[in-house]
């Protein structure tokens, strides 16, 4: 009997069908020529048939998958919550109690702003700037990082070591330009912001007049902080935020900030650190000296309210939604409470929840198939570098050295974070938030002054996203993105390479975009380019800048090519090397099948259009074009593909069609 069972298993494996699933044929809009508008062609019918849910601001199969994974997380949390006797500190106790305390809406509504009363009282009791700074330190321990923040980061010049990194923050509007740009939409945003800040103060008990005055104070202080900070484009240059500074020099540059107190209370090493924006910190120093005690109290209370809003009663939550999600983002409706509670559990206890998630939704076969793709992608970029005509052998050698040190992380960390000491109970949601944030801040600060731990992850496993870290030269793909439509064990290779393959290529190419190319094989911010090669590389980048500058989202508003340069190089090079890797994967195998009349090459490109293309609210589109280094989905499809000769070939597009950039405008970086 035992023997027979074994045979059955063996034969099932021997006759296992190769993956069959091709592109989503029903999503195509075949009334449009793929050579005219590939975005509309590849997913237009899906968008027409699937209107955006009221609570969403972008929508596609991929965003839908992100929401589905929240439902999966909810199922996990609901299951775990049926038992109340989990051992204290166990993963199950922590996530179920946190989720349960968050779901208690009646209690939140009964409490109003009382959960943060002790902190508000602490601010009220401040007698001088020393007290203000003590409160700031306390806030930082709760991840309320205003007006600056401090985190552990690999040293730009010695990336095996973690140092303290001080960065600018403390603004309530999306970025510094919102405070200064004269266009009517920014002026309007400032007016709405004033009303929003005042409304929050009123909810917390301030009179109409006091609330209005508080809003003016907040906008005034933040405007001056914004004026002293770098804009989004300047921030993209890693050299602009690279200022290694000794502790003594930090104190000398900003004499009114009590750094001794800060480092002592945070138990931080006083070794050399990085100061991202010296000019910004000098403005903080000036304000500590010149801004009144009363105004500082107002500023701190505002950021406390803003940061705690999700833990307060419905009127606070609604006020925040109305400004941030509805006015700025265009959402029509708030997400249901359970979704916000799933998100909170992921944000605070991500590797505890992620552990349960990956057990259930991330099979080991998926990891193996991903590893294989990553290997092929790295090899394809290696071939590409070797074949570049414009690059000198010296620079090529360095580029290949860097390529050889790439570290891929797939699915989830090898070693999970230990949350067992975090005090999470069923009764107070805000206390849980404080405990969770406190743990994460300490967990981060504990890395400072030590050798870098390469096992740490910057995203939680359920996250539907991926990243590249130039200092560790690592590409990271959480299990949350390794789901359809990005990736499926059932997909044919053409479709997996066209979707997650391009994402892998994108992340690898970040190592060689305008930022990543400034870091060497060891992760140091260190130029490895010959002067003439660097000049040519930058010219190739200028082509991409020009291309995206020409993409208008509405009259008068177009993409900022310099802002989206890195992401667009990532997509352009990523699509190319994923295509080459797909071809490489077929070596020595039977040809990939034509499915539903589509050749493997056509399937590859359609998969990218179906993964990346999405519907978007006009408000979110405007916000992204202003503040986000990623182009909108439509141009992440059209932008890279219209540069690729392989795309032109696949759909037999004619020179002169919209999806084929004329030879003099065609961009190719790698
Ligand atoms: Zn990217």
CSV table of N, CA, C and O and ligand atoms in Angstrom, one decimal, residues 506 510 567 630, ligand 1:
chain,number,residue,atom,x,y,z
A,506,UNK,N,13.9,45.7,-13.2
A,506,UNK,CA,13.8,47.1,-12.7
A,506,UNK,C,14.7,47.3,-11.5
A,506,UNK,O,15.4,48.3,-11.3
A,510,UNK,N,18.1,49.5,-10.9
A,510,UNK,CA,18.3,50.6,-9.9
A,510,UNK,C,19.8,50.7,-9.5
A,510,UNK,O,20.3,51.7,-9.1
A,567,UNK,N,13.5,55.8,-11.8
A,567,UNK,CA,12.5,54.7,-12.0
A,567,UNK,C,12.3,54.4,-13.5
A,567,UNK,O,12.0,53.3,-13.8
A,630,UNK,N,8.1,57.8,-9.1
A,630,UNK,CA,7.6,56.8,-10.1
A,630,UNK,C,6.6,57.5,-11.1
A,630,UNK,O,5.7,58.3,-10.7
B,1,LIG,ZN1,11.9,51.4,-8.5
